Coordinates of C-alpha atoms in Angstrom, one line a residue:
X1 CA 193.7 82.5 106.6
X2 CA 190.7 81.3 104.6
X3 CA 190.9 82.1 100.9
X4 CA 188.3 81.6 98.1
X5 CA 187.5 82.8 94.6
X6 CA 185.9 86.2 94.9
X7 CA 187.3 87.2 98.3
X8 CA 188.8 90.4 96.9
X9 CA 185.5 91.3 95.4
X10 CA 183.8 90.8 98.7
X11 CA 186.2 93.2 100.3
X12 CA 185.5 95.8 97.6
X13 CA 181.8 95.3 98.3
X14 CA 182.5 96.0 101.9
X15 CA 184.5 99.2 101.1
X16 CA 182.0 100.6 98.5
X17 CA 179.9 103.4 99.9
X18 CA 176.2 103.5 100.0
X19 CA 174.1 106.2 98.4
X20 CA 170.8 105.1 100.0
X21 CA 169.0 106.1 103.2
X22 CA 166.2 104.9 105.4
X23 CA 162.8 106.5 105.4
X24 CA 160.3 106.4 108.3
X25 CA 157.0 104.6 107.9
X26 CA 154.9 105.7 110.9
X27 CA 151.7 104.1 109.4
X28 CA 153.3 100.6 109.7
X29 CA 154.8 101.2 113.2
X30 CA 153.5 100.9 116.7
X31 CA 154.0 103.8 119.1
X32 CA 156.3 105.5 116.6
X33 CA 157.0 108.6 118.6
X34 CA 158.0 106.9 121.9
X35 CA 159.3 103.4 121.2
X36 CA 163.0 102.6 121.4
X37 CA 162.7 99.5 119.1
X38 CA 163.5 99.6 115.3
X39 CA 162.5 97.4 112.4
X40 CA 164.2 98.0 109.1
X41 CA 162.8 96.6 105.9
X42 CA 165.8 96.6 103.7
X43 CA 168.7 94.6 102.1
X44 CA 170.9 94.1 105.2
X45 CA 174.2 95.0 103.6
X46 CA 172.9 98.4 102.7
X47 CA 171.2 98.8 106.1
X48 CA 174.4 97.9 107.9
X49 CA 176.4 100.5 106.0
X50 CA 173.8 103.2 106.6
X51 CA 173.8 102.4 110.4
X52 CA 177.6 102.6 110.8
X53 CA 177.8 106.2 112.0
X54 CA 174.8 106.1 114.2
X55 CA 175.3 102.8 115.9
X56 CA 179.1 102.1 115.9
X57 CA 180.1 100.6 119.2
X58 CA 176.5 100.5 120.5
X59 CA 175.2 96.9 120.1
X60 CA 175.7 94.5 123.0
X61 CA 174.6 91.4 121.2
X62 CA 174.0 90.3 117.7
X63 CA 172.1 87.2 116.8
X64 CA 171.7 86.1 113.2
X65 CA 170.3 83.0 111.5
X66 CA 171.6 83.6 107.9
X67 CA 170.4 81.6 104.9
X68 CA 171.9 78.1 105.1
X69 CA 173.9 77.0 102.0
X70 CA 172.0 73.8 101.2
X71 CA 172.6 73.9 97.5
X72 CA 169.0 73.1 96.6
X73 CA 166.7 75.9 97.5
X74 CA 169.2 78.3 98.9
X75 CA 169.8 81.7 97.5
X76 CA 172.6 84.2 98.2
X77 CA 172.9 87.9 97.8
X78 CA 175.1 89.0 94.9
X79 CA 175.4 92.5 96.3
X80 CA 175.0 94.4 93.0
X81 CA 174.0 97.8 94.3
X82 CA 175.8 100.0 91.8
X83 CA 173.6 99.0 88.9
X84 CA 171.0 101.3 87.3
X85 CA 167.3 100.8 87.5
X86 CA 167.3 99.6 83.9
X87 CA 170.0 97.0 84.8
X88 CA 168.0 96.0 87.8
X89 CA 164.9 95.5 85.7
X90 CA 166.7 93.4 83.2
X91 CA 168.2 91.4 86.1
X92 CA 164.9 90.4 87.5
X93 CA 163.5 89.1 84.1
X94 CA 163.1 85.4 83.3
X95 CA 166.9 84.7 83.5
X96 CA 170.1 86.3 82.3
X97 CA 173.6 85.2 81.7
X98 CA 174.5 85.6 85.4
X99 CA 171.8 83.1 86.3
X100 CA 169.4 85.4 88.1
X101 CA 165.9 83.9 88.5
X102 CA 162.6 85.5 87.7
X103 CA 160.4 86.5 90.6
X104 CA 157.7 89.1 90.9
X105 CA 158.4 91.6 93.6
X106 CA 160.7 94.4 94.6
X107 CA 163.6 92.4 96.1
X108 CA 163.4 88.9 94.7
X109 CA 166.0 89.8 92.1
X110 CA 168.4 90.2 94.9
X111 CA 168.8 86.5 95.2
X112 CA 170.6 83.9 93.1
X113 CA 170.4 80.1 93.2
X114 CA 173.6 78.6 94.6
X115 CA 173.7 75.1 93.3
X116 CA 176.2 72.5 94.6
X117 CA 177.2 72.0 90.9
X118 CA 178.4 75.6 91.0
X119 CA 182.2 75.6 91.2
X120 CA 182.1 78.5 93.6
X121 CA 179.5 76.8 95.9
X122 CA 181.2 77.8 99.2
X123 CA 182.8 80.9 97.7
X124 CA 179.6 82.6 96.9
X125 CA 178.2 82.1 100.4
X126 CA 181.4 83.3 102.0
X127 CA 181.5 86.4 99.8
X128 CA 177.9 87.1 100.9
X129 CA 178.8 86.8 104.6
X130 CA 182.2 88.5 104.8
X131 CA 181.2 92.2 104.3
X132 CA 178.2 91.8 106.6
X133 CA 180.3 90.3 109.4
X134 CA 182.8 93.1 109.2
X135 CA 180.1 95.8 109.3
X136 CA 178.5 93.9 112.2
X137 CA 181.7 93.9 114.2
X138 CA 181.9 97.7 114.0
X139 CA 178.5 98.0 115.5
X140 CA 179.4 95.8 118.5
X141 CA 180.4 97.4 121.8
X142 CA 183.8 96.4 123.1
X143 CA 182.1 94.0 125.5
X144 CA 179.7 92.8 122.8
X145 CA 179.2 89.4 121.3
X146 CA 177.7 87.8 118.1
X147 CA 175.9 84.5 118.0
X148 CA 175.4 82.9 114.5
X149 CA 173.2 79.9 113.8
X150 CA 174.5 77.6 111.1
X151 CA 174.1 74.0 109.9
X152 CA 176.8 71.5 108.9
X153 CA 177.1 72.7 105.3
X154 CA 179.1 75.9 106.1
X155 CA 179.9 75.5 109.8
X156 CA 183.6 74.8 109.2
X157 CA 184.0 77.7 106.7
X158 CA 182.0 80.1 108.9
X159 CA 184.4 79.3 111.8
X160 CA 187.4 80.2 109.7
X161 CA 185.8 83.3 108.4
X162 CA 184.9 84.5 111.9
X163 CA 188.5 83.8 113.0
X164 CA 189.6 86.3 110.3
X165 CA 186.9 88.9 111.0
X166 CA 186.8 88.8 114.9
X167 CA 190.1 87.1 115.6
X168 CA 190.6 83.5 116.7
X169 CA 191.4 84.7 120.2
X170 CA 187.9 86.1 120.5
X171 CA 186.2 82.7 119.8
X172 CA 183.7 82.3 122.7
X173 CA 182.3 78.9 122.1
X174 CA 180.2 76.6 119.9
X175 CA 176.7 75.7 121.2
X176 CA 175.1 72.6 119.7
X177 CA 171.3 73.2 119.5
X178 CA 169.0 70.2 119.1
X179 CA 166.5 71.2 116.5
X180 CA 164.4 68.0 116.4
X181 CA 163.8 64.6 117.8
X182 CA 162.3 62.9 114.7
X183 CA 164.9 61.3 112.5
X184 CA 165.5 62.6 109.0
X185 CA 166.2 60.7 105.8
X186 CA 169.7 61.8 104.9
X187 CA 172.7 60.2 103.1
X188 CA 174.8 57.6 105.0
X189 CA 171.9 56.9 107.3
X190 CA 172.9 59.6 109.8
X191 CA 170.2 62.0 110.9
X192 CA 171.4 65.6 111.4
X193 CA 169.5 66.6 114.5
X194 CA 171.7 69.5 115.6
X195 CA 172.6 72.9 114.4
X196 CA 175.5 74.9 115.7
X197 CA 175.5 78.4 117.2
X198 CA 178.9 80.0 116.9
X199 CA 179.8 82.8 119.3
X200 CA 182.6 85.4 118.9
X201 CA 183.3 88.4 121.2
X202 CA 184.4 91.8 120.0
X203 CA 187.2 91.8 122.6
X204 CA 188.4 89.9 125.7
X205 CA 186.3 92.1 128.0
X206 CA 183.1 90.2 127.1
X207 CA 181.9 88.0 129.9
X208 CA 178.9 85.7 129.9
X209 CA 177.1 84.3 132.9
X210 CA 173.9 82.8 134.0
X211 CA 172.1 82.5 137.3
X212 CA 173.7 79.8 139.4
X213 CA 172.4 77.7 142.3
X214 CA 172.5 79.7 145.5
X215 CA 175.7 79.0 147.4
X216 CA 175.4 77.6 151.0
X217 CA 176.8 80.1 153.5
X218 CA 177.2 79.4 157.2
X219 CA 176.9 81.9 160.1
X220 CA 178.9 81.3 163.2
X221 CA 179.5 83.2 166.4
X222 CA 183.3 83.5 165.8
X223 CA 182.5 85.6 162.6
X224 CA 179.4 87.6 163.5
X225 CA 177.6 89.2 160.5
X226 CA 180.1 87.5 158.1
X227 CA 178.5 84.5 156.4
X228 CA 181.1 82.1 154.9
X229 CA 181.3 79.1 152.7
X230 CA 184.0 76.4 152.2
X231 CA 185.9 75.1 149.2
X232 CA 188.5 72.6 148.4
X233 CA 192.0 73.6 149.5
X234 CA 193.9 71.5 146.9
X235 CA 194.8 72.2 143.3
X236 CA 195.3 69.9 140.3
X237 CA 199.1 70.3 140.4
X238 CA 201.7 67.7 141.4
X239 CA 204.5 68.0 143.9
X240 CA 206.9 68.3 141.0
X241 CA 205.0 71.2 139.6
X242 CA 204.5 73.1 142.9
X243 CA 207.1 72.0 145.4
X244 CA 206.4 74.9 147.7
X245 CA 202.8 73.7 148.1
X246 CA 203.8 70.1 148.9
X247 CA 204.1 70.2 152.6
X248 CA 202.5 68.8 155.7
X249 CA 199.9 71.2 157.0
X250 CA 199.6 71.4 160.8
X251 CA 196.5 72.6 162.7
X252 CA 197.9 75.3 165.0
X253 CA 195.2 74.6 167.6
X254 CA 195.3 70.8 167.8
X255 CA 198.7 70.0 166.4
X256 CA 197.2 67.4 164.0
X257 CA 199.1 66.9 160.8
X258 CA 197.6 66.7 157.3
X259 CA 200.1 65.6 154.6
X260 CA 199.9 66.9 151.1
X261 CA 198.8 64.7 148.2
X262 CA 201.8 64.4 145.8
X263 CA 199.3 64.4 142.9
X264 CA 197.2 67.3 144.2
X265 CA 199.0 69.8 146.3
X266 CA 197.7 72.5 148.6
X267 CA 196.3 75.8 147.0
X268 CA 198.6 77.7 149.4
X269 CA 202.3 77.5 149.9
X270 CA 204.2 76.8 153.1
X271 CA 205.2 80.5 153.2
X272 CA 201.7 81.8 152.8
X273 CA 199.9 79.3 155.1
X274 CA 200.2 81.4 158.2
X275 CA 198.9 84.5 156.5
X276 CA 195.8 82.7 155.2
X277 CA 195.2 81.1 158.6
X278 CA 195.5 84.3 160.6
X279 CA 192.9 85.8 158.2
X280 CA 190.5 83.0 159.1
X281 CA 190.6 81.6 155.5
X282 CA 191.7 78.1 156.4
X283 CA 189.3 75.7 158.3
X284 CA 190.5 72.5 159.9
X285 CA 188.3 69.4 160.6
X286 CA 188.2 70.1 164.4
X287 CA 187.1 73.7 164.0
X288 CA 183.4 73.0 163.4
X289 CA 181.7 69.7 164.1
X290 CA 178.8 70.4 161.8
X291 CA 181.0 70.5 158.8
X292 CA 181.9 66.8 159.0
X293 CA 185.1 67.2 157.0
X294 CA 188.3 65.1 157.0
X295 CA 190.8 67.6 155.5
X296 CA 191.5 71.3 155.8
X297 CA 189.4 73.5 153.5
X298 CA 189.4 77.1 152.3
X299 CA 187.0 79.6 153.8
X300 CA 185.4 82.3 151.6
X301 CA 183.5 85.2 153.1
X302 CA 180.3 86.3 151.4
X303 CA 181.2 90.0 151.6
X304 CA 184.5 89.2 149.8
X305 CA 182.5 87.2 147.2
X306 CA 180.2 90.1 146.6
X307 CA 183.1 92.6 146.4
X308 CA 184.9 90.5 143.8
X309 CA 181.9 89.6 141.7
X310 CA 180.1 92.9 141.8
X311 CA 176.9 92.8 139.7
X312 CA 177.7 89.3 138.7
X313 CA 177.4 87.9 142.2
X314 CA 175.4 84.7 142.2
X315 CA 176.0 84.0 138.5
X316 CA 178.1 81.3 137.0
X317 CA 179.8 80.5 133.7
X318 CA 177.7 79.6 130.7
X319 CA 177.9 76.0 129.5
X320 CA 178.0 75.2 125.8
X321 CA 175.4 72.4 126.6
X322 CA 172.2 74.2 126.1
X323 CA 169.3 73.4 128.5
X324 CA 166.3 71.6 127.2
X325 CA 164.2 74.7 128.1
X326 CA 165.5 76.5 125.0
X327 CA 163.2 74.4 122.9
X328 CA 163.4 73.0 119.4
X329 CA 162.1 73.9 116.0
X330 CA 158.7 72.6 116.9
X331 CA 158.5 75.1 119.7
X332 CA 159.3 78.0 117.4
X333 CA 156.7 76.7 115.0
X334 CA 154.1 76.4 117.7
X335 CA 154.7 80.0 118.8
X336 CA 154.2 81.6 115.4
X337 CA 151.3 79.2 114.6
X338 CA 149.4 80.3 117.8
X339 CA 149.9 83.9 116.9
X340 CA 148.6 83.6 113.4
X341 CA 146.4 80.6 113.7
X342 CA 148.4 79.0 110.9
X343 CA 151.9 78.0 109.9
X344 CA 153.2 81.0 107.9
X345 CA 157.0 80.5 108.3
X346 CA 159.2 77.5 108.1
X347 CA 161.6 76.5 110.9
X348 CA 161.5 79.7 113.1
X349 CA 163.8 79.6 116.1
X350 CA 162.0 79.4 119.5
X351 CA 162.1 82.6 121.5
X352 CA 163.5 80.7 124.5
X353 CA 166.7 80.1 122.6
X354 CA 167.3 83.7 121.9
X355 CA 166.3 84.6 125.5
X356 CA 168.9 82.2 126.8
X357 CA 171.7 84.1 125.1
X358 CA 170.3 87.5 126.0
X359 CA 170.1 86.4 129.6
X360 CA 173.8 85.4 129.4
X361 CA 174.7 89.1 128.8
X362 CA 173.5 90.1 132.3
X363 CA 172.5 93.5 130.9
X364 CA 168.9 94.7 131.2
X365 CA 169.6 97.8 129.0
X366 CA 171.3 96.0 126.1
X367 CA 170.7 96.8 122.4
X368 CA 170.1 93.6 120.5
X369 CA 170.7 93.4 116.7
X370 CA 169.4 90.8 114.2
X371 CA 170.0 91.6 110.6
X372 CA 168.6 88.3 109.2
X373 CA 165.4 88.8 111.2
X374 CA 163.2 86.3 109.4
X375 CA 159.8 86.1 111.2
X376 CA 160.9 88.4 114.0
X377 CA 161.8 85.9 116.7
X378 CA 164.5 88.1 118.2
X379 CA 162.1 91.1 118.5
X380 CA 159.6 88.8 120.1
X381 CA 162.2 87.4 122.5
X382 CA 163.4 90.8 123.6
X383 CA 159.9 92.1 124.4
X384 CA 158.9 88.9 126.2
X385 CA 162.0 88.9 128.4
X386 CA 161.5 92.5 129.3
X387 CA 158.0 91.7 130.3
X388 CA 159.2 88.9 132.5
X389 CA 162.1 90.5 134.3
X390 CA 161.4 94.3 134.0
X391 CA 164.4 94.9 131.7
X392 CA 164.7 97.8 129.3
X393 CA 166.4 96.0 126.4
X394 CA 165.9 97.3 122.9
X395 CA 166.0 95.6 119.5
X396 CA 167.2 96.6 116.0
X397 CA 166.0 94.2 113.4
X398 CA 166.6 94.1 109.6
X399 CA 164.7 92.0 107.2
X400 CA 164.8 91.9 103.4
X401 CA 161.2 92.1 101.9
X402 CA 161.7 88.8 100.3
X403 CA 158.5 87.6 98.6
X404 CA 156.6 84.7 100.0
X405 CA 155.8 81.8 97.7
X406 CA 152.7 82.3 95.7
X407 CA 151.2 79.0 96.9
X408 CA 152.2 79.3 100.6
X409 CA 149.9 79.7 103.5
X410 CA 151.5 83.1 104.2
X411 CA 150.5 84.4 100.7
X412 CA 147.0 83.0 101.2
X413 CA 146.8 84.9 104.5
X414 CA 147.8 88.2 102.7
X415 CA 151.4 88.4 103.6
X416 CA 153.4 89.2 100.4
X417 CA 156.8 89.3 102.0
X418 CA 158.7 87.8 104.9
X419 CA 159.1 91.4 106.3
X420 CA 155.3 91.7 106.3
X421 CA 155.1 88.5 108.4
X422 CA 157.8 89.8 110.8
X423 CA 156.0 93.2 111.3
X424 CA 152.7 91.6 112.0
X425 CA 154.2 89.0 114.3
X426 CA 155.8 91.8 116.4
X427 CA 152.4 93.6 116.5
X428 CA 150.6 90.5 117.7
X429 CA 153.3 89.4 120.1
X430 CA 153.3 92.9 121.6
X431 CA 149.5 92.9 122.0
X432 CA 149.7 89.4 123.5
X433 CA 152.2 90.6 126.1
X434 CA 150.1 93.7 126.9
X435 CA 147.0 91.6 127.4
X436 CA 148.7 88.7 129.3
X437 CA 149.4 90.7 132.4
X438 CA 152.9 89.2 132.6
X439 CA 154.8 92.3 133.6
X440 CA 157.6 92.3 136.0
X441 CA 156.9 95.8 137.2
X442 CA 154.3 98.6 136.6
X443 CA 154.8 102.3 136.9
X444 CA 153.3 103.9 139.9
X445 CA 151.1 106.9 139.5
X446 CA 153.8 109.2 140.8
X447 CA 156.3 107.9 138.3
X448 CA 154.2 108.4 135.2
X449 CA 152.2 111.6 135.5
X450 CA 151.3 113.3 132.2
X451 CA 152.6 116.9 132.5
X452 CA 151.9 118.0 129.0
X453 CA 151.8 121.7 128.1
X454 CA 148.0 121.6 127.6
X455 CA 147.7 121.3 131.4
X456 CA 146.0 117.9 131.3
X457 CA 147.4 115.4 133.8
X458 CA 146.6 111.8 134.4
X459 CA 147.9 108.4 135.1
X460 CA 149.1 106.1 132.3
X461 CA 148.4 102.6 133.5
X462 CA 150.3 101.0 130.6
X463 CA 153.1 98.5 131.6
X464 CA 156.6 99.7 131.3
X465 CA 157.6 97.1 128.7
X466 CA 158.1 98.7 125.3
X467 CA 156.0 96.7 122.8
X468 CA 156.2 99.4 120.0
X469 CA 158.6 99.6 117.1
X470 CA 159.6 102.1 114.4
X471 CA 159.5 100.9 110.8
X472 CA 162.0 102.2 108.3
X473 CA 162.5 101.2 104.7
X474 CA 165.4 101.4 102.3
X475 CA 165.2 104.3 99.8
X476 CA 167.3 106.4 97.5
X477 CA 168.9 109.4 99.2
X478 CA 166.8 112.6 99.4
X479 CA 169.8 114.5 98.1
X480 CA 171.2 114.5 94.6
X481 CA 174.4 112.5 94.2
X482 CA 177.1 114.7 92.7
X483 CA 178.3 113.5 89.4
X484 CA 181.4 114.6 87.5
X485 CA 180.2 117.1 84.9
X486 CA 180.5 116.7 81.2
X487 CA 182.4 119.8 80.2
X488 CA 180.2 120.2 77.1
X489 CA 177.2 120.5 79.4
X490 CA 178.8 122.1 82.4
X491 CA 176.1 124.8 82.6
X492 CA 173.3 122.3 82.7
X493 CA 175.0 120.3 85.4
X494 CA 175.7 123.3 87.6
X495 CA 172.1 124.4 87.2
X496 CA 170.8 121.0 88.2
X497 CA 172.8 121.1 91.5
X498 CA 171.6 124.6 92.4
X499 CA 169.0 122.6 94.3
X500 CA 170.6 119.6 95.9
X501 CA 167.2 118.1 97.0
X502 CA 166.0 115.1 95.0
X503 CA 162.5 115.3 93.4
X504 CA 161.1 112.5 95.6
X505 CA 162.3 114.1 98.9
X506 CA 160.0 115.3 101.7
X507 CA 161.0 117.3 104.8
X508 CA 160.3 114.3 107.1
X509 CA 162.4 112.0 105.0
X510 CA 165.2 114.5 104.8
X511 CA 165.1 115.0 108.5
X512 CA 165.8 111.3 109.2
X513 CA 168.5 111.1 106.6
X514 CA 170.2 114.1 108.2
X515 CA 169.7 112.4 111.6
X516 CA 171.7 109.4 110.3
X517 CA 174.4 111.7 108.9
X518 CA 174.7 113.4 112.3
X519 CA 175.3 110.0 113.9
X520 CA 172.1 110.0 115.9
X521 CA 170.1 106.8 116.5
X522 CA 166.9 106.2 114.7
X523 CA 165.1 106.5 118.0
X524 CA 166.3 110.1 118.7
X525 CA 163.5 112.5 119.4
X526 CA 162.2 114.4 116.4
X527 CA 159.8 117.3 116.7
X528 CA 158.5 120.0 114.4
X529 CA 157.9 123.5 115.9
X530 CA 157.3 126.6 113.8
X531 CA 158.5 124.8 110.7
X532 CA 161.8 123.9 112.3
X533 CA 162.8 120.2 112.7
X534 CA 164.4 119.6 116.1
X535 CA 166.5 116.6 116.8
X536 CA 167.5 115.6 120.3
X537 CA 169.5 112.7 121.7
X538 CA 170.9 112.7 125.3
X539 CA 172.4 116.2 125.8
X540 CA 172.7 117.2 122.1
X541 CA 170.1 119.3 120.1
X542 CA 170.1 120.1 116.4
X543 CA 167.9 122.5 114.4
X544 CA 167.1 121.6 110.8
X545 CA 165.7 124.3 108.5
X546 CA 164.2 122.4 105.6
X547 CA 161.2 124.4 104.4
X548 CA 161.5 128.0 105.2
X549 CA 164.0 130.6 106.3
X550 CA 164.0 134.2 107.5
X551 CA 166.0 136.3 109.9
X552 CA 163.4 136.4 112.7
X553 CA 163.2 132.6 112.6
X554 CA 166.9 132.2 112.8
X555 CA 167.2 134.6 115.7
X556 CA 164.6 132.5 117.5
X557 CA 166.6 129.3 116.9
X558 CA 169.9 130.9 117.9
X559 CA 168.3 132.0 121.2
X560 CA 167.6 128.3 122.0
X561 CA 171.4 127.5 121.6
X562 CA 171.3 124.2 119.7
X563 CA 174.6 122.3 119.2
X564 CA 174.2 122.7 115.4
X565 CA 172.0 124.3 112.8
X566 CA 171.6 122.7 109.4
X567 CA 170.0 124.7 106.6
X568 CA 169.0 123.7 103.0
X569 CA 171.3 125.7 100.8
X570 CA 168.5 126.2 98.2
X571 CA 166.7 128.4 100.8
X572 CA 169.4 131.0 100.2
X573 CA 168.9 131.0 96.4
X574 CA 169.7 134.6 95.2
X575 CA 170.0 135.7 98.8
X576 CA 173.8 135.9 99.2
X577 CA 173.6 138.8 101.7
X578 CA 171.3 136.8 103.9
X579 CA 173.6 133.8 103.9
X580 CA 176.6 135.9 104.9
X581 CA 174.7 137.7 107.6
X582 CA 173.4 134.4 109.1
X583 CA 176.8 132.8 109.0
X584 CA 178.1 135.8 111.1
X585 CA 175.3 135.5 113.6
X586 CA 175.8 131.8 114.2
X587 CA 179.6 132.2 114.4
X588 CA 179.1 135.0 117.0
X589 CA 176.8 132.7 119.0
X590 CA 179.3 129.9 118.9
X591 CA 176.8 127.6 117.1
X592 CA 178.1 125.2 114.4
X593 CA 176.2 125.3 111.2
X594 CA 176.1 123.4 107.9
X595 CA 174.5 123.8 104.5
X596 CA 173.1 120.9 102.6

């Protein structure tokens, strides 16, 4: 097991609760009411904690490209989220005893320089990664997988850390990715031209595959409507290892003998030979002249191949040698430069690299998570791939609003944070996809008729690919956090919590916080009718009373039979009789209810 100074603190950070939430930002979103994609502007540890209930066991693939621990310009997250605003303000001053650096902007104080002279150089980076990987694992489906890009500085440590978090038995593979062709000036005269992408599965049921070359099947009169192929009938086992498979095979039709190779025996035993032959699964050289073979071979029927492979028919195992088509850093730079007409982000990964791993899932409805989203490459890759093959994949991206350098091209172009670059990239990439006409399928008029209540009907000619995204940002909870009262001021404390709603709260923000508390995804349907907030996801419906309350309204809600009704307790202030009456009505109707 990998140990380091600060590991216990990292586990305490993992176990500490969050008292923050996510608030919707429709004005920064695209197709907010209909899209199934989500972009979260937040510190990713807090975001991952907030998402636990809603997305546990939902993510098919995670791809992350975390900050590399170079020791020169690298910063790590110290994860101090229990501090007060005053402590935070002091922390983002010029410098303090902990070594925090001055940067203007909301989140720049969340970074700290991690110099190689620091005695805890590797420890700090590992402490940053550990809680995030544990939280990420919870979000993965049982058949899910995580891919992590890393350079040589922390590759060895990351592998050991992932062994601990995911289990060494779930190590999938390590993919060397060639990032450049030009040689770099590095110590010892060795140019580091590759980065590593480490993959771990959630469990042993994960299977990756890619499209293989079409197998050659033969059709013959002796097996009508049953195409077949041939394969080697020997195995890499010696006579000593498999004595029952070391025998002379005799063609029953011609009597010709075919001795076994003592270093490579038959794949069948002497006892099972006749069974395979009678089933037509062994082919001899004299059976078909067109085969031009010298030794017996195994016959596999196409229908058996299909039955065995299921949806994976025609696909093969993924090689850790990545194809050249995944591109290099220059390809990623070219993509973002063409979108913005300028180089606004350093070393973005090419979308083709992310698409390669998404394709290996063989799941057109997969949810893809990237919580070190950077410039938004993963979101771009998901949309592009959906446009090309008609998939319905969705993305969930998280990016810290890290400030861009004041002298950078990004700042000159008006982008104050990395998150701003990512959001604009997704908008532009989506627009590019919509205008390009590269759509694998379009909805037919009969499939997309507008049957709105206003009676207006029409045809929506938009492509099926979802190029929208909902934006959410990290914020303090909309509900007051209970604090242990000072007995000398007990009355004041109780009076303060008569109303549990925080001063900055709004009904829309409270609705989304309650959505997360209920374990619903951020893309669940939210509608407001007659001052009631309705949440719907699959076959579950919830009614939220956040602004007004009366008996007629409650009877109307009960008649619609939601799964649960949630009511702000302050709406019952000095109305105890109404509270008791409503509780009885909901109990009689068999509807769960909760006060907040």
